[in-house]
Short mmCIF file of C-alpha atoms and ligand atoms in Angstrom, two decimals:
data_model
loop_
_atom_site.label_atom_id
_atom_site.label_comp_id
_atom_site.label_asym_id
_atom_site.label_seq_id
_atom_site.Cartn_x
_atom_site.Cartn_y
_atom_site.Cartn_z
CA MET A 1 33.24 -9.13 -1.09
CA ARG A 2 29.24 -8.67 -2.76
CA GLU A 3 26.27 -6.52 -2.57
CA ILE A 4 23.34 -6.96 -0.29
CA LEU A 5 20.57 -5.34 1.28
CA LEU A 6 20.18 -4.11 4.73
CA VAL A 7 16.43 -4.06 5.51
CA ARG A 8 14.93 -2.13 8.55
CA PHE A 9 11.68 -2.54 10.46
CA GLY A 10 10.00 -0.63 13.19
CA GLU A 11 11.03 -1.79 16.86
CA VAL A 12 7.73 -0.69 17.97
CA TYR A 13 6.36 -3.67 16.25
CA LEU A 14 8.93 -6.36 18.01
CA LYS A 15 7.22 -5.61 21.10
CA GLY A 16 4.32 -7.88 22.50
CA LEU A 17 3.45 -11.49 21.92
CA ASN A 18 2.48 -10.93 18.33
CA ARG A 19 6.42 -10.48 17.61
CA PRO A 20 6.68 -13.92 16.08
CA VAL A 21 3.85 -13.66 13.51
CA PHE A 22 5.16 -10.55 12.58
CA MET A 23 8.27 -11.46 11.81
CA ARG A 24 7.57 -14.65 10.10
CA ALA A 25 4.92 -12.28 7.98
CA LEU A 26 7.76 -9.92 7.45
CA VAL A 27 10.53 -12.26 6.42
CA ARG A 28 8.44 -14.44 4.30
CA GLN A 29 6.80 -10.96 2.39
CA VAL A 30 10.12 -9.76 2.09
CA ARG A 31 11.56 -12.87 0.54
CA HIS A 32 8.62 -13.17 -1.62
CA ALA A 33 9.73 -9.59 -3.22
CA ALA A 34 13.22 -10.47 -3.53
CA GLU A 35 12.32 -13.98 -5.33
CA PRO A 36 11.96 -12.04 -8.97
CA PHE A 37 15.42 -10.75 -8.37
CA GLY A 38 16.78 -14.23 -7.43
CA GLY A 39 17.26 -12.59 -3.89
CA HIS A 40 17.76 -14.57 -0.87
CA ALA A 41 16.80 -13.34 2.21
CA TRP A 42 17.02 -14.37 5.99
CA LEU A 43 16.65 -12.75 9.50
CA SER A 44 19.48 -12.16 11.54
CA ASP A 45 20.19 -9.47 14.38
CA SER A 46 16.91 -7.69 14.24
CA ARG A 47 17.39 -6.92 10.59
CA ILE A 48 16.61 -8.84 7.13
CA TYR A 49 19.14 -9.29 4.85
CA VAL A 50 18.87 -10.07 1.16
CA SER A 51 21.74 -11.62 -1.00
CA ASP A 52 22.51 -12.49 -4.46
CA MET A 53 20.04 -10.28 -6.53
CA SER A 54 20.32 -9.84 -9.90
CA ASP A 55 19.66 -5.81 -9.84
CA ALA A 56 20.33 -4.51 -5.93
CA GLN A 57 18.32 -1.51 -7.22
CA ALA A 58 15.19 -2.64 -8.45
CA CYS A 59 15.00 -5.06 -6.00
CA ALA A 60 15.73 -2.61 -2.86
CA GLU A 61 12.94 -0.50 -4.40
CA ARG A 62 10.61 -3.62 -4.68
CA VAL A 63 11.71 -4.57 -0.74
CA ALA A 64 10.90 -1.22 0.12
CA MET A 65 7.27 -1.68 -0.94
CA VAL A 66 6.67 -4.49 1.82
CA PHE A 67 4.26 -3.57 4.33
CA GLY A 68 6.42 -3.49 7.95
CA VAL A 69 9.53 -2.29 6.04
CA HIS A 70 10.77 1.13 7.08
CA SER A 71 13.98 1.47 5.11
CA VAL A 72 16.39 -0.14 3.09
CA SER A 73 20.16 0.12 2.34
CA ILE A 74 22.19 -1.25 -0.58
CA ALA A 75 25.48 -2.04 1.26
CA THR A 76 29.09 -3.92 0.32
CA GLU A 77 29.17 -6.90 2.65
CA MET A 78 33.01 -7.83 3.46
CA GLU A 79 35.34 -9.78 5.34
CA LYS A 80 36.49 -7.44 8.66
CA ASP A 81 39.77 -8.65 8.80
CA ASP A 82 41.44 -6.42 6.24
CA PHE A 83 41.09 -3.28 7.15
CA ASP A 84 42.77 -1.91 4.22
CA ALA A 85 40.51 -3.51 2.05
CA ILE A 86 37.98 -1.66 4.03
CA CYS A 87 39.20 1.49 3.55
CA ARG A 88 39.63 1.03 -0.21
CA GLN A 89 35.85 0.16 -0.79
CA ALA A 90 34.69 3.11 1.33
CA SER A 91 37.09 5.35 -0.88
CA GLN A 92 35.56 3.76 -3.92
CA MET A 93 32.17 4.12 -3.11
CA MET A 94 32.79 7.99 -2.55
CA ARG A 95 34.70 8.48 -5.60
CA ASP A 96 31.96 9.69 -7.71
CA LYS A 97 31.04 12.23 -4.93
CA THR A 98 31.61 15.90 -4.42
CA GLY A 99 30.59 18.07 -1.15
CA THR A 100 30.85 16.72 2.17
CA PHE A 101 30.57 13.67 4.32
CA LYS A 102 31.72 12.00 7.16
CA VAL A 103 31.88 8.49 8.35
CA ARG A 104 29.69 6.83 11.07
CA ALA A 105 31.10 3.46 12.18
CA SER A 106 29.63 1.05 14.76
CA ARG A 107 30.57 -2.34 15.85
CA SER A 108 28.78 -4.98 17.88
CA ASP A 109 32.02 -6.92 17.97
CA LYS A 110 33.91 -5.19 20.77
CA ARG A 111 37.08 -7.22 20.03
CA TYR A 112 37.98 -5.68 16.79
CA PRO A 113 40.87 -3.65 16.61
CA TYR A 114 39.33 -0.55 16.58
CA ASP A 115 36.99 1.44 17.88
CA SER A 116 34.17 3.33 16.39
CA PRO A 117 35.95 6.65 16.69
CA LYS A 118 39.29 5.52 15.70
CA ILE A 119 37.15 3.53 12.73
CA ASN A 120 35.68 6.75 11.47
CA GLU A 121 38.97 8.68 11.80
CA LEU A 122 41.08 6.07 9.89
CA VAL A 123 38.39 5.55 7.40
CA GLY A 124 37.62 9.08 7.02
CA GLY A 125 41.40 9.83 6.50
CA TYR A 126 41.55 7.62 3.89
CA ILE A 127 38.95 8.78 1.73
CA LEU A 128 40.25 12.00 2.00
CA GLN A 129 43.80 11.41 0.95
CA GLU A 130 42.09 9.10 -1.97
CA ASN A 131 39.60 11.82 -3.10
CA PRO A 132 40.45 15.57 -2.81
CA GLN A 133 37.43 16.99 -4.08
CA LEU A 134 35.60 16.08 -0.89
CA ARG A 135 35.30 17.16 2.87
CA VAL A 136 34.61 16.34 6.18
CA ASP A 137 31.16 17.77 7.81
CA VAL A 138 30.44 16.04 10.96
CA LYS A 139 27.20 18.24 11.63
CA ASN A 140 25.48 18.33 8.21
CA PRO A 141 27.32 16.38 5.80
CA ASP A 142 25.97 15.73 2.25
CA TYR A 143 26.53 11.81 2.66
CA VAL A 144 27.12 9.68 5.53
CA LEU A 145 29.22 6.51 4.86
CA VAL A 146 28.00 4.09 7.22
CA ILE A 147 30.44 1.32 8.45
CA GLU A 148 28.85 -1.65 10.38
CA ILE A 149 31.54 -4.02 11.93
CA ARG A 150 29.33 -7.42 12.94
CA GLU A 151 29.70 -11.05 11.84
CA LYS A 152 30.90 -9.34 8.83
CA ALA A 153 31.91 -5.56 7.64
CA THR A 154 29.45 -3.79 5.79
CA LEU A 155 29.37 -0.35 3.83
CA HIS A 156 26.16 2.00 2.82
CA ILE A 157 25.83 5.36 1.83
CA GLY A 158 21.46 6.40 2.03
CA ARG A 159 18.55 4.49 2.44
CA LEU A 160 15.35 4.14 0.77
CA GLU A 161 12.33 4.78 2.91
CA GLY A 162 10.14 1.82 3.18
CA ALA A 163 6.26 1.82 2.74
CA GLY A 164 6.23 1.45 6.94
CA GLY A 165 3.23 0.04 8.33
CA MET A 166 2.70 -3.68 9.19
CA PRO A 167 2.97 -6.75 7.51
CA MET A 168 0.03 -7.98 5.07
CA GLY A 169 -2.15 -10.75 6.94
CA THR A 170 -1.23 -9.64 10.24
CA SER A 171 -4.29 -7.48 10.88
CA GLY A 172 -7.19 -9.79 9.40
CA LYS A 173 -9.02 -9.13 5.90
CA ALA A 174 -11.53 -6.25 4.85
CA CYS A 175 -13.66 -5.59 1.70
CA LEU A 176 -12.73 -2.54 0.11
CA LEU A 177 -15.37 -0.53 -1.71
CA LEU A 178 -13.42 0.55 -5.00
CA SER A 179 -14.70 2.74 -7.65
CA GLY A 180 -13.11 4.48 -10.42
CA GLY A 181 -12.01 7.56 -8.46
CA ILE A 182 -9.32 8.74 -6.78
CA ASP A 183 -10.32 8.23 -2.99
CA SER A 184 -11.08 4.52 -2.68
CA PRO A 185 -7.69 3.10 -4.14
CA VAL A 186 -5.69 5.47 -1.20
CA ALA A 187 -8.34 4.22 1.42
CA GLY A 188 -7.41 0.70 0.27
CA TYR A 189 -3.86 1.17 0.47
CA MET A 190 -3.95 2.81 3.76
CA ILE A 191 -5.85 -0.35 5.45
CA ALA A 192 -3.73 -3.02 3.72
CA ARG A 193 -0.66 -0.95 5.35
CA ARG A 194 -2.02 -1.69 8.67
CA GLY A 195 -1.26 -5.50 7.77
CA VAL A 196 -4.88 -5.95 6.32
CA LYS A 197 -5.48 -8.45 3.36
CA LEU A 198 -7.88 -6.85 0.86
CA ILE A 199 -10.65 -8.06 -1.01
CA ALA A 200 -12.93 -5.64 -3.07
CA VAL A 201 -16.03 -4.79 -4.82
CA HIS A 202 -16.73 -2.75 -7.80
CA PHE A 203 -20.16 -1.62 -8.67
CA HIS A 204 -20.74 -1.65 -12.19
CA SER A 205 -24.20 -0.34 -13.85
CA PHE A 206 -23.63 -1.72 -17.60
CA PRO A 207 -24.41 -0.41 -19.99
CA TYR A 208 -24.71 3.18 -18.29
CA THR A 209 -21.22 2.46 -17.11
CA SER A 210 -18.91 1.18 -20.15
CA GLU A 211 -16.53 -1.81 -20.30
CA ARG A 212 -13.68 0.81 -20.30
CA ALA A 213 -14.80 2.11 -16.62
CA ARG A 214 -14.65 -1.72 -15.73
CA ASP A 215 -11.19 -2.03 -17.11
CA LYS A 216 -10.21 0.97 -15.20
CA VAL A 217 -11.03 -0.36 -11.66
CA VAL A 218 -9.44 -3.81 -12.81
CA GLU A 219 -5.94 -1.35 -13.66
CA LEU A 220 -6.52 0.39 -10.49
CA ALA A 221 -7.03 -3.16 -8.16
CA ARG A 222 -3.75 -4.39 -10.69
CA ILE A 223 -1.71 -1.28 -9.38
CA LEU A 224 -2.81 -2.04 -5.49
CA SER A 225 -1.83 -5.17 -5.72
CA GLN A 226 2.01 -4.51 -6.22
CA ALA A 227 2.02 -3.32 -2.47
CA CYS A 228 -1.23 -5.19 -1.10
CA GLY A 229 -0.35 -8.85 -2.32
CA ARG A 230 -3.44 -10.99 -3.85
CA ILE A 231 -6.65 -8.90 -4.07
CA ASP A 232 -9.91 -10.97 -5.11
CA LEU A 233 -12.04 -7.88 -6.96
CA PHE A 234 -15.54 -8.69 -7.21
CA ILE A 235 -17.57 -6.89 -10.05
CA ALA A 236 -21.09 -6.62 -9.00
CA PRO A 237 -23.81 -6.13 -11.55
CA PHE A 238 -25.68 -2.81 -10.16
CA THR A 239 -27.71 -1.49 -13.26
CA GLN A 240 -31.26 -3.44 -11.71
CA ILE A 241 -31.16 -1.79 -8.48
CA GLN A 242 -29.67 1.38 -9.49
CA MET A 243 -32.61 1.44 -12.26
CA ASN A 244 -35.37 0.89 -9.58
CA ILE A 245 -33.91 3.52 -7.47
CA HIS A 246 -34.11 5.94 -9.97
CA GLN A 247 -37.43 5.05 -10.96
CA LEU A 248 -39.24 4.82 -7.57
CA CYS A 249 -37.69 6.52 -4.78
CA PRO A 250 -37.59 10.16 -4.28
CA GLU A 251 -34.83 12.25 -6.29
CA GLU A 252 -33.08 13.77 -3.45
CA MET A 253 -32.43 10.68 -1.52
CA THR A 254 -31.32 8.44 -4.91
CA THR A 255 -27.78 8.68 -3.92
CA LEU A 256 -28.18 7.80 -0.26
CA ILE A 257 -30.10 5.10 -0.86
CA MET A 258 -27.91 3.61 -3.56
CA ARG A 259 -24.95 3.92 -1.11
CA ARG A 260 -26.94 1.97 1.14
CA GLN A 261 -27.47 -0.98 -1.05
CA MET A 262 -23.81 -0.86 -2.10
CA MET A 263 -22.97 -1.22 1.58
CA ARG A 264 -25.46 -4.34 1.72
CA ILE A 265 -24.04 -6.19 -1.39
CA ALA A 266 -20.56 -5.55 0.01
CA GLY A 267 -21.55 -6.56 3.41
CA CYS A 268 -22.95 -9.99 1.79
CA ILE A 269 -19.88 -10.33 -0.35
CA ALA A 270 -17.52 -9.73 2.78
CA ALA A 271 -19.57 -12.14 4.88
CA ARG A 272 -19.34 -14.66 2.22
CA GLU A 273 -15.39 -14.26 1.79
CA ARG A 274 -14.65 -14.11 5.77
CA ALA A 275 -13.63 -10.04 5.88
CA GLN A 276 -14.48 -8.52 9.04
CA ALA A 277 -14.90 -4.98 8.13
CA LEU A 278 -15.79 -2.39 4.80
CA VAL A 279 -13.73 0.18 3.54
CA THR A 280 -14.44 3.32 1.70
CA GLY A 281 -12.76 6.38 0.43
CA GLU A 282 -15.17 8.55 2.13
CA SER A 283 -14.22 11.78 3.45
CA LEU A 284 -16.29 13.98 5.83
CA GLY A 285 -18.10 16.65 4.08
CA GLN A 286 -16.69 16.02 0.42
CA VAL A 287 -20.17 15.57 -0.92
CA ALA A 288 -23.68 15.46 0.06
CA SER A 289 -23.68 11.56 0.60
CA GLN A 290 -20.53 12.33 2.83
CA THR A 291 -22.13 14.47 5.57
CA MET A 292 -22.35 13.52 9.25
CA GLU A 293 -26.11 12.67 8.84
CA ALA A 294 -25.79 10.87 5.29
CA LEU A 295 -22.57 8.43 6.51
CA ALA A 296 -25.10 7.77 9.71
CA CYS A 297 -27.73 6.81 7.18
CA THR A 298 -25.41 4.57 5.23
CA ASP A 299 -23.87 3.20 8.62
CA ASP A 300 -27.35 1.98 9.30
CA VAL A 301 -27.64 -0.97 7.26
CA CYS A 302 -24.14 -2.26 8.04
CA SER A 303 -23.36 -4.74 10.41
CA LEU A 304 -19.41 -4.77 9.91
CA PRO A 305 -17.28 -1.86 11.07
CA VAL A 306 -16.96 0.46 8.17
CA PHE A 307 -13.52 2.00 8.08
CA ARG A 308 -12.78 5.47 6.22
CA PRO A 309 -9.48 6.15 6.56
CA LEU A 310 -9.74 9.36 4.53
CA ILE A 311 -12.73 10.69 6.89
CA GLY A 312 -10.26 13.77 8.04
CA PHE A 313 -8.08 14.41 4.73
CA ASP A 314 -8.72 17.06 2.79
CA LYS A 315 -8.81 16.38 -1.23
CA ILE A 316 -5.32 17.93 -1.95
CA ASP A 317 -3.67 15.36 0.56
CA ILE A 318 -5.78 12.61 -1.02
CA ILE A 319 -4.26 13.30 -4.59
CA ASN A 320 -0.72 13.60 -2.78
CA LYS A 321 -1.14 10.08 -1.60
CA ALA A 322 -2.78 8.74 -4.65
CA GLU A 323 0.11 10.06 -6.90
CA LYS A 324 2.72 8.58 -4.44
CA ILE A 325 1.05 5.08 -4.42
CA GLY A 326 0.95 5.37 -8.59
CA THR A 327 -3.02 5.22 -8.82
CA TYR A 328 -3.48 8.95 -9.40
CA ALA A 329 -3.11 8.79 -13.39
CA THR A 330 -5.52 5.93 -13.77
CA SER A 331 -7.73 7.29 -11.29
CA SER A 332 -7.60 10.74 -13.40
CA LEU A 333 -8.72 8.83 -16.67
CA PRO A 334 -12.21 10.34 -17.25
CA TYR A 335 -14.91 7.08 -17.43
CA GLU A 336 -17.89 7.49 -15.78
CA ASP A 337 -19.35 6.09 -12.68
CA CYS A 338 -22.27 4.84 -11.48
CA CYS A 339 -22.33 7.53 -9.03
CA THR A 340 -21.98 10.25 -11.67
CA ILE A 341 -24.94 8.97 -14.06
CA PHE A 342 -28.19 9.06 -12.50
CA THR A 343 -26.97 11.68 -10.04
CA PRO A 344 -30.16 13.93 -8.24
CA ARG A 345 -29.94 17.89 -8.87
CA HIS A 346 -30.45 18.42 -5.11
CA PRO A 347 -29.37 15.91 -3.41
CA LEU A 348 -30.37 15.97 0.57
CA THR A 349 -27.04 17.10 2.78
CA ARG A 350 -28.81 16.77 6.08
CA PRO A 351 -31.01 13.37 5.76
CA ARG A 352 -33.26 12.10 8.48
CA LEU A 353 -32.75 8.54 8.87
CA ASP A 354 -36.37 7.58 9.15
CA ALA A 355 -37.55 9.83 5.94
CA VAL A 356 -34.50 7.73 3.99
CA ARG A 357 -35.83 4.45 5.17
CA GLU A 358 -39.13 5.00 4.12
CA GLY A 359 -37.82 6.39 0.86
CA GLU A 360 -36.28 3.28 0.82
CA ALA A 361 -39.08 0.97 1.65
CA ARG A 362 -40.38 2.07 -2.23
CA LEU A 363 -38.49 -0.44 -3.75
CA GLY A 364 -40.59 -3.23 -1.79
CA GLU A 365 -40.35 -6.81 -1.50
CA GLY A 366 -38.45 -7.67 -4.15
CA LEU A 367 -35.05 -5.75 -3.00
CA GLU A 368 -33.73 -8.78 -1.13
CA THR A 369 -33.74 -10.71 -4.24
CA LEU A 370 -32.23 -7.85 -6.11
CA ILE A 371 -29.39 -7.67 -3.63
CA GLN A 372 -29.09 -11.44 -3.70
CA ALA A 373 -29.02 -11.39 -7.52
CA ALA A 374 -25.90 -8.86 -7.20
CA VAL A 375 -24.13 -10.99 -4.70
CA ASP A 376 -24.59 -14.07 -6.83
CA GLY A 377 -23.74 -12.29 -10.22
CA ALA A 378 -20.77 -10.70 -9.33
CA GLU A 379 -17.64 -11.82 -11.49
CA LYS A 380 -14.49 -12.44 -9.68
CA VAL A 381 -11.28 -10.85 -11.36
CA VAL A 382 -8.16 -11.67 -9.25
CA VAL A 383 -4.62 -9.55 -9.16
CA GLU A 384 -1.67 -10.05 -7.56
CA ASP A 385 1.84 -8.76 -7.58
CA GLY A 386 0.89 -6.23 -10.40
CA ARG A 387 -0.44 -8.77 -12.50
CA VAL A 388 -4.01 -9.59 -13.66
CA LEU A 389 -4.41 -13.48 -12.86
CA GLN A 390 -7.75 -14.17 -13.84
CA ASP A 391 -10.34 -11.76 -15.65
CA PRO A 392 -13.52 -13.20 -17.21
CA GLY A 393 -13.92 -10.27 -18.99
CA HIS A 394 -10.58 -10.68 -20.75
CA PRO A 395 -9.79 -14.42 -20.30
CA GLN A 396 -6.64 -15.01 -22.82
CA GLU A 397 -5.24 -11.46 -21.90
CA ALA A 398 -5.01 -12.93 -18.28
CA GLU A 399 -4.02 -16.18 -19.11
CA GLY A 400 -1.07 -14.84 -21.08
P1 ATP B 1 -14.21 7.89 -5.15
O1 ATP B 1 -12.90 8.55 -5.75
O2 ATP B 1 -13.12 6.62 -4.54
O3 ATP B 1 -14.94 7.22 -6.08
P2 ATP B 1 -15.63 9.82 -4.22
O4 ATP B 1 -15.35 10.92 -3.88
O5 ATP B 1 -16.22 9.39 -5.72
O6 ATP B 1 -14.75 8.62 -3.93
P3 ATP B 1 -18.52 8.81 -3.93
O7 ATP B 1 -18.71 8.36 -5.10
O8 ATP B 1 -19.40 9.51 -3.26
O9 ATP B 1 -17.10 9.29 -3.77
O10 ATP B 1 -18.33 7.21 -3.20
C1 ATP B 1 -17.55 7.27 -2.27
C2 ATP B 1 -17.27 5.83 -1.95
O11 ATP B 1 -18.19 4.80 -2.24
C3 ATP B 1 -15.74 5.67 -2.84
O12 ATP B 1 -14.66 5.99 -2.22
C4 ATP B 1 -15.90 3.91 -2.59
O13 ATP B 1 -15.41 3.51 -1.55
C5 ATP B 1 -17.76 4.01 -2.59
N1 ATP B 1 -18.16 3.84 -3.84
C6 ATP B 1 -18.47 4.79 -4.84
N2 ATP B 1 -19.07 4.25 -6.62
C7 ATP B 1 -18.62 2.88 -6.36
C8 ATP B 1 -18.74 1.87 -6.79
N3 ATP B 1 -18.99 2.04 -8.07
N4 ATP B 1 -18.41 0.67 -6.82
C9 ATP B 1 -17.54 0.44 -5.78
N5 ATP B 1 -17.58 1.31 -4.55
C10 ATP B 1 -18.01 2.47 -4.84
MG1 MG B 2 -16.05 8.00 -6.83
#
């Protein structure tokens, strides 16, 4: 008898030509997630099993975060031939429970001496006899004890909800524009959950934005990497471009023109790193630069597709999601962002594209050089599995 994890994934992804690619990636990532707990993972009967983990609960929680996993149960695996032992184990699992329960058996081994209704009856009866505090309720029980008879017998109660989505790396690579705010980490998580590997770009306007603001973004990337795997985060120097915009461009357009330069720089870094799309945390109408007209002005400079997974989300939905993925507390720390320091008093909400292009032209011929300098001058921070592996800003800490 031993403790194992039953890891379920969505049947929908099993269809079609991508199935082997999907399965290989999923097994690899479950294996990787179980590794720190000494867990051994394998695929059998359209399930992934994990055994030999040092801490089943912690391992189950970690495995549930893997994209593509729909649910995880901690189960007892035992020989199926000793039916009395199965009854005793079932009773043991219900011993500290009160209220109502039912047993739900299934067997793929049709030669097993009892069919499923009989197993329900026998095991249910035994549990009742040994645990007088419990009652049976087949319609709406507090607990369902599941017994599966396959190669072995497994018993479990309840399940942890998995992250869902598609296994990491099965849908390509995208570049997230990661600010220190609430929205962009959530946007990155949502795209990563569709199987997309992330890289990220952050624009840093030192000394207008502090080292603490930079550290906050590294921390957000680190948190994201618990679910999203390795993320290469590029911290691009943005001060010079922002100063020029501030000095030369019409004030009411400065945010928009700044956003256009962010997209240009991110587009160059994405191309260099072979990412196929940009991802932002924009949501329709949230601020002046996120009206339909303003988004069209931003898209004007992008040749890669721009994914905006939060486009139809209310702020409250985004906050709930940020809490769930663990980024909210860090995002809420009150450090300045480069968007907030040069904010125009009356930004355009319905900008005309030709007027914005004209306003931007005041930056002159040197703009391209400045953009290239921001691309080339970007520092690379590497985070993976919730750890900072490389950070030129804090070299000793990252190594340790
Ligand atoms: P967030 O909460 O993510 O900061 P926001 O509501 O503050 O979003 P904006 O500041 O207008 O919105 O930014 C819109 C999007 O532009 C962000 O979601 C992010 O993708 C990108 N962005 C903004 N500032 C930065 C920055 N300093 N570095 C990288 N990306 C940025
Ligand atoms: Mg922001």
